[in-house]
Amino acid sequence: MKLHKKLRAFKESRSLVTIKRQNIDRNKIQGFLLDFSDELILIQYVYDFNLDGFMALRISDITSIESTKTDIFQTQLLDDEGLLSNIDFETSYNIKNWATLINNLSPEFRFLILEDENPEYPLFFLGEISKIAKDGVSIRGFSGAANWDDELSEISFKDISSLQAGNNYAQVYERYFSKQ
């Protein structure tokens, strides 16, 4: 089955899927497919039976995506916990590319996580989007100790392998900074 046809079926059936990216990460990613384009997929990320914000991934990095018997069973567990009703399956997202996705998410989410998961030189940025340019994005980041970086960090769109928004990690920092 062609990938886009498979993705459309997962989206329409609201299936929990398992995503593998063997060249980037040994860990599997689980989520509900919310939208996709030729370049990206957007999922409601599921981690340890918790809905943990949005995650976007490059399609070119995906080595497999499937809905396993475990995913089907765990969907029922999530439904029993009342979590499925918290997922917005109806909204269409403009995820043509990284620029459009970041432009659409940054007004709603103060902090985004952008990663280049290149195993040889990984990059992790958490912060506020400062500027979206033609070829990349500038982000005002901060350290794990909540100290703002002195300079903006820049990452090229071609280097971004994943984006997270609205996840627990970023939201805890957002609440911290809101109190300061």
PDB file of C-alpha atoms in Angstrom:
ATOM      1  CA  MET A   1       0.000   0.000   0.000  1.00  0.00           C
ATOM      2  CA  LYS A   2       1.386   3.406  -0.939  1.00  0.00           C
ATOM      3  CA  LEU A   3       2.382   5.494   2.063  1.00  0.00           C
ATOM      4  CA  HIS A   4      -0.126   8.335   1.502  1.00  0.00           C
ATOM      5  CA  LYS A   5      -2.966   5.871   1.114  1.00  0.00           C
ATOM      6  CA  LYS A   6      -1.869   4.137   4.319  1.00  0.00           C
ATOM      7  CA  LEU A   7      -1.619   7.478   6.161  1.00  0.00           C
ATOM      8  CA  ARG A   8      -5.070   8.511   4.948  1.00  0.00           C
ATOM      9  CA  ALA A   9      -6.506   5.220   6.225  1.00  0.00           C
ATOM     10  CA  PHE A  10      -4.871   5.695   9.655  1.00  0.00           C
ATOM     11  CA  LYS A  11      -6.161   9.257   9.853  1.00  0.00           C
ATOM     12  CA  GLU A  12      -9.702   8.358   8.821  1.00  0.00           C
ATOM     13  CA  SER A  13      -9.891   5.366  11.167  1.00  0.00           C
ATOM     14  CA  ARG A  14      -8.351   7.390  14.034  1.00  0.00           C
ATOM     15  CA  SER A  15      -5.939   4.541  14.632  1.00  0.00           C
ATOM     16  CA  LEU A  16      -3.178   4.582  17.192  1.00  0.00           C
ATOM     17  CA  VAL A  17       0.000   3.962  15.212  1.00  0.00           C
ATOM     18  CA  THR A  18       3.554   2.911  15.938  1.00  0.00           C
ATOM     19  CA  ILE A  19       6.237   4.770  14.020  1.00  0.00           C
ATOM     20  CA  LYS A  20       9.794   3.568  13.509  1.00  0.00           C
ATOM     21  CA  ARG A  21      12.691   5.722  12.315  1.00  0.00           C
ATOM     22  CA  GLN A  22      15.549   3.228  12.322  1.00  0.00           C
ATOM     23  CA  ASN A  23      18.191   5.636  11.014  1.00  0.00           C
ATOM     24  CA  ILE A  24      17.474   8.171  13.772  1.00  0.00           C
ATOM     25  CA  ASP A  25      16.118   6.444  16.835  1.00  0.00           C
ATOM     26  CA  ARG A  26      15.816   2.890  18.127  1.00  0.00           C
ATOM     27  CA  ASN A  27      12.718   3.850  20.099  1.00  0.00           C
ATOM     28  CA  LYS A  28       9.278   3.574  18.596  1.00  0.00           C
ATOM     29  CA  ILE A  29       6.903   6.513  18.667  1.00  0.00           C
ATOM     30  CA  GLN A  30       3.210   6.044  19.323  1.00  0.00           C
ATOM     31  CA  GLY A  31       0.461   8.477  18.403  1.00  0.00           C
ATOM     32  CA  PHE A  32      -2.750   9.242  16.605  1.00  0.00           C
ATOM     33  CA  LEU A  33      -2.262  10.616  13.102  1.00  0.00           C
ATOM     34  CA  LEU A  34      -3.853  14.060  12.905  1.00  0.00           C
ATOM     35  CA  ASP A  35      -2.597  15.221   9.513  1.00  0.00           C
ATOM     36  CA  PHE A  36       0.076  14.706   6.889  1.00  0.00           C
ATOM     37  CA  SER A  37       1.607  16.270   3.804  1.00  0.00           C
ATOM     38  CA  ASP A  38       4.241  15.199   1.314  1.00  0.00           C
ATOM     39  CA  GLU A  39       6.937  16.217   3.829  1.00  0.00           C
ATOM     40  CA  LEU A  40       5.523  15.842   7.344  1.00  0.00           C
ATOM     41  CA  ILE A  41       3.168  13.957   9.597  1.00  0.00           C
ATOM     42  CA  LEU A  42       1.524  15.420  12.682  1.00  0.00           C
ATOM     43  CA  ILE A  43       0.489  13.152  15.520  1.00  0.00           C
ATOM     44  CA  GLN A  44      -1.117  13.444  18.916  1.00  0.00           C
ATOM     45  CA  TYR A  45       1.844  11.940  20.738  1.00  0.00           C
ATOM     46  CA  VAL A  46       1.097   9.185  23.244  1.00  0.00           C
ATOM     47  CA  TYR A  47       3.673   8.376  25.905  1.00  0.00           C
ATOM     48  CA  ASP A  48       3.037   5.941  28.752  1.00  0.00           C
ATOM     49  CA  PHE A  49      -0.728   6.146  28.194  1.00  0.00           C
ATOM     50  CA  ASN A  50      -0.684   9.942  28.380  1.00  0.00           C
ATOM     51  CA  LEU A  51      -1.504  12.369  25.602  1.00  0.00           C
ATOM     52  CA  ASP A  52       1.675  14.449  25.427  1.00  0.00           C
ATOM     53  CA  GLY A  53       1.079  17.208  22.910  1.00  0.00           C
ATOM     54  CA  PHE A  54       1.715  17.387  19.205  1.00  0.00           C
ATOM     55  CA  MET A  55       4.681  15.827  17.463  1.00  0.00           C
ATOM     56  CA  ALA A  56       5.633  16.411  13.850  1.00  0.00           C
ATOM     57  CA  LEU A  57       8.090  14.192  12.012  1.00  0.00           C
ATOM     58  CA  ARG A  58       9.664  14.162   8.562  1.00  0.00           C
ATOM     59  CA  ILE A  59       8.092  11.507   6.395  1.00  0.00           C
ATOM     60  CA  SER A  60      11.476  10.788   4.791  1.00  0.00           C
ATOM     61  CA  ASP A  61      12.785   9.527   8.159  1.00  0.00           C
ATOM     62  CA  ILE A  62       9.966   7.051   8.734  1.00  0.00           C
ATOM     63  CA  THR A  63      10.984   3.474   8.049  1.00  0.00           C
ATOM     64  CA  SER A  64       7.633   1.980   9.080  1.00  0.00           C
ATOM     65  CA  ILE A  65       4.249   3.047  10.356  1.00  0.00           C
ATOM     66  CA  GLU A  66       1.625   0.539  11.394  1.00  0.00           C
ATOM     67  CA  SER A  67      -1.244  -0.077  13.742  1.00  0.00           C
ATOM     68  CA  THR A  68      -0.417  -3.255  15.622  1.00  0.00           C
ATOM     69  CA  LYS A  69      -2.550  -5.487  17.831  1.00  0.00           C
ATOM     70  CA  THR A  70      -0.909  -3.719  20.782  1.00  0.00           C
ATOM     71  CA  ASP A  71      -1.952  -0.332  19.370  1.00  0.00           C
ATOM     72  CA  ILE A  72      -5.525  -1.541  18.943  1.00  0.00           C
ATOM     73  CA  PHE A  73      -5.631  -2.865  22.511  1.00  0.00           C
ATOM     74  CA  GLN A  74      -4.036   0.282  23.911  1.00  0.00           C
ATOM     75  CA  THR A  75      -6.569   2.437  22.046  1.00  0.00           C
ATOM     76  CA  GLN A  76      -9.252   0.695  24.070  1.00  0.00           C
ATOM     77  CA  LEU A  77      -7.304   1.346  27.274  1.00  0.00           C
ATOM     78  CA  LEU A  78      -7.014   5.045  26.371  1.00  0.00           C
ATOM     79  CA  ASP A  79     -10.735   5.136  25.633  1.00  0.00           C
ATOM     80  CA  ASP A  80     -11.503   3.453  28.970  1.00  0.00           C
ATOM     81  CA  GLU A  81      -9.411   6.183  30.655  1.00  0.00           C
ATOM     82  CA  GLY A  82     -11.499   8.852  28.893  1.00  0.00           C
ATOM     83  CA  LEU A  83      -8.527  10.199  26.940  1.00  0.00           C
ATOM     84  CA  LEU A  84      -9.706   9.648  23.369  1.00  0.00           C
ATOM     85  CA  SER A  85     -12.329  12.350  23.739  1.00  0.00           C
ATOM     86  CA  ASN A  86      -9.500  14.846  24.412  1.00  0.00           C
ATOM     87  CA  ILE A  87      -8.014  14.400  20.923  1.00  0.00           C
ATOM     88  CA  ASP A  88      -9.080  16.907  18.276  1.00  0.00           C
ATOM     89  CA  PHE A  89      -9.427  14.771  15.181  1.00  0.00           C
ATOM     90  CA  GLU A  90     -11.543  17.366  13.365  1.00  0.00           C
ATOM     91  CA  THR A  91      -9.083  20.241  12.946  1.00  0.00           C
ATOM     92  CA  SER A  92      -7.121  20.465   9.714  1.00  0.00           C
ATOM     93  CA  TYR A  93      -3.551  21.596  10.150  1.00  0.00           C
ATOM     94  CA  ASN A  94      -1.442  23.373   7.562  1.00  0.00           C
ATOM     95  CA  ILE A  95       1.628  21.169   7.612  1.00  0.00           C
ATOM     96  CA  LYS A  96       2.840  21.637   4.064  1.00  0.00           C
ATOM     97  CA  ASN A  97       6.355  22.127   5.428  1.00  0.00           C
ATOM     98  CA  TRP A  98       8.193  23.180   8.586  1.00  0.00           C
ATOM     99  CA  ALA A  99       7.671  26.887   7.926  1.00  0.00           C
ATOM    100  CA  THR A 100       3.891  26.609   7.651  1.00  0.00           C
ATOM    101  CA  LEU A 101       3.615  24.285  10.641  1.00  0.00           C
ATOM    102  CA  ILE A 102       5.771  26.473  12.895  1.00  0.00           C
ATOM    103  CA  ASN A 103       3.910  29.570  11.718  1.00  0.00           C
ATOM    104  CA  ASN A 104       0.597  27.929  12.640  1.00  0.00           C
ATOM    105  CA  LEU A 105       1.654  26.486  16.007  1.00  0.00           C
ATOM    106  CA  SER A 106       3.814  29.279  17.431  1.00  0.00           C
ATOM    107  CA  PRO A 107       0.899  31.652  18.190  1.00  0.00           C
ATOM    108  CA  GLU A 108      -0.898  28.899  20.119  1.00  0.00           C
ATOM    109  CA  PHE A 109       2.123  27.473  21.935  1.00  0.00           C
ATOM    110  CA  ARG A 110       4.669  29.788  23.554  1.00  0.00           C
ATOM    111  CA  PHE A 111       7.412  27.157  23.588  1.00  0.00           C
ATOM    112  CA  LEU A 112       8.249  24.706  20.819  1.00  0.00           C
ATOM    113  CA  ILE A 113      10.846  21.965  20.778  1.00  0.00           C
ATOM    114  CA  LEU A 114      12.809  21.657  17.545  1.00  0.00           C
ATOM    115  CA  GLU A 115      15.286  18.843  17.056  1.00  0.00           C
ATOM    116  CA  ASP A 116      17.897  17.709  14.614  1.00  0.00           C
ATOM    117  CA  GLU A 117      18.217  14.079  15.638  1.00  0.00           C
ATOM    118  CA  ASN A 118      21.295  13.425  13.542  1.00  0.00           C
ATOM    119  CA  PRO A 119      23.089  10.762  15.619  1.00  0.00           C
ATOM    120  CA  GLU A 120      26.503  12.329  14.953  1.00  0.00           C
ATOM    121  CA  TYR A 121      25.596  15.900  15.943  1.00  0.00           C
ATOM    122  CA  PRO A 122      22.142  16.120  17.526  1.00  0.00           C
ATOM    123  CA  LEU A 123      20.592  19.499  18.306  1.00  0.00           C
ATOM    124  CA  PHE A 124      17.780  20.236  20.756  1.00  0.00           C
ATOM    125  CA  PHE A 125      16.127  23.640  21.013  1.00  0.00           C
ATOM    126  CA  LEU A 126      13.356  24.563  23.429  1.00  0.00           C
ATOM    127  CA  GLY A 127      12.078  28.108  23.429  1.00  0.00           C
ATOM    128  CA  GLU A 128      10.109  30.869  21.763  1.00  0.00           C
ATOM    129  CA  ILE A 129      10.116  31.276  18.015  1.00  0.00           C
ATOM    130  CA  SER A 130      11.703  34.615  17.199  1.00  0.00           C
ATOM    131  CA  LYS A 131      11.753  34.619  13.405  1.00  0.00           C
ATOM    132  CA  ILE A 132      10.700  32.366  10.573  1.00  0.00           C
ATOM    133  CA  ALA A 133      12.882  32.927   7.519  1.00  0.00           C
ATOM    134  CA  LYS A 134      12.937  31.363   4.074  1.00  0.00           C
ATOM    135  CA  ASP A 135      15.422  28.623   4.985  1.00  0.00           C
ATOM    136  CA  GLY A 136      15.091  28.252   8.731  1.00  0.00           C
ATOM    137  CA  VAL A 137      13.925  29.524  12.059  1.00  0.00           C
ATOM    138  CA  SER A 138      15.424  31.503  14.943  1.00  0.00           C
ATOM    139  CA  ILE A 139      14.494  30.460  18.438  1.00  0.00           C
ATOM    140  CA  ARG A 140      15.039  32.176  21.770  1.00  0.00           C
ATOM    141  CA  GLY A 141      16.038  29.220  23.889  1.00  0.00           C
ATOM    142  CA  PHE A 142      16.853  28.579  27.496  1.00  0.00           C
ATOM    143  CA  SER A 143      18.804  26.045  29.508  1.00  0.00           C
ATOM    144  CA  GLY A 144      17.448  23.238  31.652  1.00  0.00           C
ATOM    145  CA  ALA A 145      17.979  25.593  34.610  1.00  0.00           C
ATOM    146  CA  ALA A 146      15.612  28.123  32.953  1.00  0.00           C
ATOM    147  CA  ASN A 147      18.336  30.600  32.022  1.00  0.00           C
ATOM    148  CA  TRP A 148      17.635  32.399  28.755  1.00  0.00           C
ATOM    149  CA  ASP A 149      20.346  32.052  26.113  1.00  0.00           C
ATOM    150  CA  ASP A 150      22.290  35.244  25.347  1.00  0.00           C
ATOM    151  CA  GLU A 151      21.834  34.793  21.609  1.00  0.00           C
ATOM    152  CA  LEU A 152      19.158  33.396  19.342  1.00  0.00           C
ATOM    153  CA  SER A 153      19.711  29.897  18.013  1.00  0.00           C
ATOM    154  CA  GLU A 154      19.084  29.133  14.373  1.00  0.00           C
ATOM    155  CA  ILE A 155      18.167  25.882  12.745  1.00  0.00           C
ATOM    156  CA  SER A 156      17.707  25.238   9.055  1.00  0.00           C
ATOM    157  CA  PHE A 157      14.440  23.648   7.985  1.00  0.00           C
ATOM    158  CA  LYS A 158      16.397  20.913   6.194  1.00  0.00           C
ATOM    159  CA  ASP A 159      17.935  19.914   9.540  1.00  0.00           C
ATOM    160  CA  ILE A 160      14.735  19.705  11.600  1.00  0.00           C
ATOM    161  CA  SER A 161      13.703  16.094  12.090  1.00  0.00           C
ATOM    162  CA  SER A 162      11.023  16.618  14.752  1.00  0.00           C
ATOM    163  CA  LEU A 163       8.941  19.271  16.425  1.00  0.00           C
ATOM    164  CA  GLN A 164       6.940  19.062  19.644  1.00  0.00           C
ATOM    165  CA  ALA A 165       4.334  21.493  20.920  1.00  0.00           C
ATOM    166  CA  GLY A 166       2.029  21.452  23.904  1.00  0.00           C
ATOM    167  CA  ASN A 167       3.848  18.579  25.567  1.00  0.00           C
ATOM    168  CA  ASN A 168       4.233  18.294  29.317  1.00  0.00           C
ATOM    169  CA  TYR A 169       7.951  19.163  29.233  1.00  0.00           C
ATOM    170  CA  ALA A 170       7.405  22.515  27.503  1.00  0.00           C
ATOM    171  CA  GLN A 171       4.245  23.312  29.463  1.00  0.00           C
ATOM    172  CA  VAL A 172       5.986  22.944  32.843  1.00  0.00           C
ATOM    173  CA  TYR A 173       8.611  25.486  31.738  1.00  0.00           C
ATOM    174  CA  GLU A 174       5.882  27.755  30.385  1.00  0.00           C
ATOM    175  CA  ARG A 175       4.109  27.732  33.746  1.00  0.00           C
ATOM    176  CA  TYR A 176       7.414  28.444  35.498  1.00  0.00           C
ATOM    177  CA  PHE A 177       8.178  31.443  33.293  1.00  0.00           C
ATOM    178  CA  SER A 178       4.612  32.729  33.627  1.00  0.00           C
ATOM    179  CA  LYS A 179       5.047  32.885  37.399  1.00  0.00           C
ATOM    180  CA  GLN A 180       8.310  34.855  37.181  1.00  0.00           C
TER     181      GLN A 180
END
